[in-house]
Coordinates of C-alpha atoms in Angstrom, one line a residue:
X1 CA -10.3 -22.3 -7.0
X2 CA -8.6 -24.1 -9.9
X3 CA -9.9 -24.4 -13.4
X4 CA -11.6 -27.6 -14.5
X5 CA -9.3 -30.1 -16.1
X6 CA -11.0 -29.7 -19.5
X7 CA -10.6 -25.9 -19.4
X8 CA -6.9 -26.3 -18.5
X9 CA -6.4 -28.8 -21.3
X10 CA -8.0 -26.5 -23.9
X11 CA -5.8 -23.6 -22.7
X12 CA -2.6 -25.7 -23.1
X13 CA -3.9 -26.9 -26.4
X14 CA -4.2 -23.4 -27.7
X15 CA -0.7 -22.6 -26.4
X16 CA 0.7 -25.7 -28.1
X17 CA -0.7 -24.6 -31.5
X18 CA 0.8 -21.1 -31.1
X19 CA 4.2 -22.2 -30.1
X20 CA 4.5 -25.2 -32.4
X21 CA 6.6 -23.3 -34.8
X22 CA 9.0 -22.2 -32.0
X23 CA 9.4 -25.8 -30.8
X24 CA 10.3 -26.9 -34.4
X25 CA 12.7 -24.0 -34.8
X26 CA 14.8 -24.9 -31.7
X27 CA 14.8 -28.6 -32.6
X28 CA 13.8 -29.8 -29.2
X29 CA 11.1 -32.2 -30.4
X30 CA 8.2 -32.5 -28.0
X31 CA 8.3 -29.8 -25.3
X32 CA 7.0 -30.4 -21.8
X33 CA 3.6 -28.9 -21.1
X34 CA 5.0 -26.3 -18.6
X35 CA 7.6 -25.2 -21.2
X36 CA 4.9 -24.7 -23.8
X37 CA 3.1 -22.4 -21.3
X38 CA 6.3 -20.4 -20.7
X39 CA 6.9 -19.9 -24.4
X40 CA 3.3 -19.0 -25.1
X41 CA 3.3 -16.1 -22.5
X42 CA 6.5 -14.8 -23.9
X43 CA 5.1 -14.2 -27.3
X44 CA 4.7 -10.5 -28.1
X45 CA 1.3 -9.0 -27.3
X46 CA -0.1 -12.1 -25.5
X47 CA -1.4 -11.8 -22.0
X48 CA -4.3 -13.2 -20.0
X49 CA -7.5 -11.1 -20.1
X50 CA -7.9 -9.0 -16.9
X51 CA -10.7 -7.3 -15.1
X52 CA -9.8 -3.6 -14.7
X53 CA -9.3 -2.7 -11.0
X54 CA -9.6 -6.3 -9.8
X55 CA -7.6 -7.2 -6.6
X56 CA -6.3 -10.4 -5.1
X57 CA -6.8 -9.4 -1.5
X58 CA -10.3 -8.5 -0.5
X59 CA -10.6 -4.8 0.6
X60 CA -7.3 -3.7 -1.1
X61 CA -7.3 -0.4 -2.9
X62 CA -6.1 -0.8 -6.5
X63 CA -3.6 1.6 -7.9
X64 CA -1.8 0.4 -11.1
X65 CA 2.0 0.4 -11.2
X66 CA 3.7 1.5 -14.3
X67 CA 4.1 -1.2 -16.9
X68 CA 7.8 -0.5 -16.8
X69 CA 8.0 -1.8 -13.2
X70 CA 6.6 -5.4 -13.8
X71 CA 6.2 -8.0 -16.5
X72 CA 2.9 -9.4 -17.7
X73 CA 2.6 -13.1 -17.0
X74 CA 0.1 -15.9 -16.1
X75 CA 1.4 -17.2 -12.8
X76 CA 1.2 -19.8 -11.5
X77 CA 0.7 -21.4 -15.0
X78 CA 3.9 -20.1 -16.4
X79 CA 5.9 -19.5 -13.2
X80 CA 5.4 -21.4 -9.9
X81 CA 4.8 -19.1 -6.9
X82 CA 6.5 -20.5 -3.8
X83 CA 7.7 -17.5 -1.8
X84 CA 6.7 -14.2 -0.2
X85 CA 9.3 -11.5 0.1
X86 CA 8.8 -8.9 2.9
X87 CA 10.0 -5.3 2.2
X88 CA 10.0 -1.9 4.0
X89 CA 9.4 1.2 1.9
X90 CA 11.9 3.5 3.5
X91 CA 9.3 6.3 3.2
X92 CA 5.6 6.9 3.6
X93 CA 2.8 5.2 1.7
X94 CA 2.3 8.1 -0.7
X95 CA 5.9 8.2 -1.8
X96 CA 6.0 4.5 -2.4
X97 CA 2.8 4.6 -4.5
X98 CA 4.3 7.5 -6.5
X99 CA 7.5 5.6 -7.0
X100 CA 5.8 2.5 -8.3
X101 CA 3.7 4.6 -10.7
X102 CA 6.9 6.1 -12.1
X103 CA 8.2 4.3 -15.2
X104 CA 11.7 5.5 -14.4
X105 CA 11.7 3.8 -11.0
X106 CA 12.1 0.3 -12.6
X107 CA 10.9 -1.5 -9.5
X108 CA 7.6 -2.2 -7.7
X109 CA 6.0 -4.7 -5.3
X110 CA 2.6 -6.3 -5.7
X111 CA 1.3 -4.8 -2.4
X112 CA 2.0 -2.0 0.1
X113 CA 0.6 -2.4 3.7
X114 CA 0.2 0.9 5.5
X115 CA 0.8 1.7 9.1
X116 CA -3.0 1.8 9.5
X117 CA -3.4 -1.7 8.1
X118 CA -4.9 -0.7 4.8
X119 CA -3.6 -2.5 1.7
X120 CA -2.8 -1.0 -1.7
X121 CA -2.3 -3.5 -4.5
X122 CA -0.4 -2.2 -7.5
X123 CA 0.4 -5.4 -9.5
X124 CA -1.7 -8.6 -9.9
X125 CA -0.2 -11.7 -8.4
X126 CA -0.5 -13.1 -11.9
X127 CA 2.3 -10.8 -13.0
X128 CA 6.1 -10.7 -12.2
X129 CA 6.9 -7.6 -10.1
X130 CA 10.4 -6.2 -10.2
X131 CA 10.8 -6.1 -6.4
X132 CA 13.5 -8.5 -5.3
X133 CA 16.5 -7.4 -7.5
X134 CA 16.9 -11.0 -8.7
X135 CA 15.0 -12.3 -11.8
X136 CA 14.5 -15.8 -10.5
X137 CA 13.1 -14.6 -7.2
X138 CA 10.9 -12.1 -8.9
X139 CA 9.4 -14.8 -11.0
X140 CA 8.7 -17.1 -8.1
X141 CA 7.5 -14.7 -5.4
X142 CA 4.9 -12.1 -4.3
X143 CA 6.4 -8.9 -2.9
X144 CA 4.8 -7.1 0.0
X145 CA 6.1 -3.6 1.0
X146 CA 5.4 -2.2 4.5
X147 CA 5.2 1.6 5.1
X148 CA 8.0 2.9 7.3
X149 CA 11.7 2.9 8.0
X150 CA 13.8 -0.1 9.0
X151 CA 15.3 1.8 11.9
X152 CA 12.0 2.9 13.4
X153 CA 10.3 -0.1 15.2
X154 CA 7.3 2.1 16.0
X155 CA 6.4 2.1 12.3
X156 CA 5.6 -1.6 12.5
X157 CA 2.2 -1.2 14.1
X158 CA -0.3 -3.9 15.4
X159 CA -2.6 -3.1 12.5
X160 CA 0.2 -3.5 10.0
X161 CA 1.3 -6.9 11.4
X162 CA -2.3 -8.2 11.6
X163 CA -3.3 -7.2 8.0
X164 CA 0.1 -8.3 6.5
X165 CA -0.3 -11.7 8.2
X166 CA -3.8 -12.1 6.6
X167 CA -2.4 -11.0 3.3
X168 CA 0.5 -13.5 3.4
X169 CA -1.7 -16.3 4.7
X170 CA -4.0 -15.8 1.7
X171 CA -1.0 -16.0 -0.7
X172 CA 0.3 -19.1 1.0
X173 CA -3.1 -20.7 0.9
X174 CA -3.6 -20.0 -2.8
X175 CA -0.3 -21.4 -3.9
X176 CA 0.4 -24.0 -1.3
X177 CA 3.4 -22.2 0.2
X178 CA 4.7 -23.4 3.5
X179 CA 4.6 -20.8 6.3
X180 CA 8.3 -20.9 7.3
X181 CA 11.4 -18.8 7.0
X182 CA 12.5 -20.6 3.9
X183 CA 9.4 -19.5 2.0
X184 CA 8.5 -16.2 3.8
X185 CA 11.7 -14.2 3.7
X186 CA 13.0 -10.6 3.9
X187 CA 14.4 -8.7 1.0
X188 CA 17.8 -8.8 2.7
X189 CA 17.8 -12.6 2.2
X190 CA 17.5 -12.5 -1.6
X191 CA 20.8 -13.5 -3.3
X192 CA 22.6 -10.6 -4.8
X193 CA 20.6 -7.8 -3.2
X194 CA 22.1 -4.7 -1.6
X195 CA 19.0 -4.1 0.5
X196 CA 18.7 -4.5 4.3
X197 CA 14.9 -4.5 4.7
X198 CA 12.9 -5.4 6.6
X199 CA 15.7 -4.9 9.2
X200 CA 16.3 -6.0 12.7
X201 CA 13.1 -4.5 14.1
X202 CA 10.8 -6.6 12.0
X203 CA 9.5 -9.2 14.5
X204 CA 9.6 -12.6 12.7
X205 CA 8.8 -14.4 15.9
X206 CA 5.6 -12.5 16.1
X207 CA 4.8 -12.4 12.3
X208 CA 5.0 -16.1 11.4
X209 CA 2.6 -17.2 14.2
X210 CA 0.2 -14.5 13.1
X211 CA 0.4 -15.8 9.5
X212 CA -0.2 -19.4 10.7
X213 CA -3.1 -18.3 12.8
X214 CA -4.7 -16.4 9.9
X215 CA -4.2 -19.4 7.6
X216 CA -5.9 -21.7 10.1
X217 CA -8.8 -19.3 10.6
X218 CA -9.5 -19.1 6.9
X219 CA -9.3 -22.9 6.4

């Protein structure tokens, strides 16, 4: 659900006041509304109020990632979300959670889907997770890890595919993302990455129809 227009205008108005000095300093004159939003959320100490433990996917378990592994933001107001990136953990669920809680890891995804179909959310979709190894892709995408190893097709269970499809369908519905291979991609497809996940055993021909079915069912 979107905010009422009047609420949105008030929010932009507050941002405009706060970044007015920045606009004058760079000598750009009148900045576009979306640029004002970007500047506002980059000011030190500014972030949108949060509800502790809130999740974006119903039924997900919340475990907070280290603040070193993501950047506070206010997406999609400051960065458009138009992509989902599919990952594989190369380990079990517990080790992935522990890694994302570790400030020295310097990477984390928004979600982890277990072999049993349960979802752990570690970063809000509002925020920019360091998951893709590419800053621009991080800013525009939601990252979903899947428990297992790329060379073990048995790790990609029916429960995992079903829940992941529902998760991706919800993300696509919220942000108007097309369900196709240009907008739902694997980590391996991110420019500049050295990762190979989700690997050749991830069944895209099965996954995307499941996402479309889940999207239709929730309409």
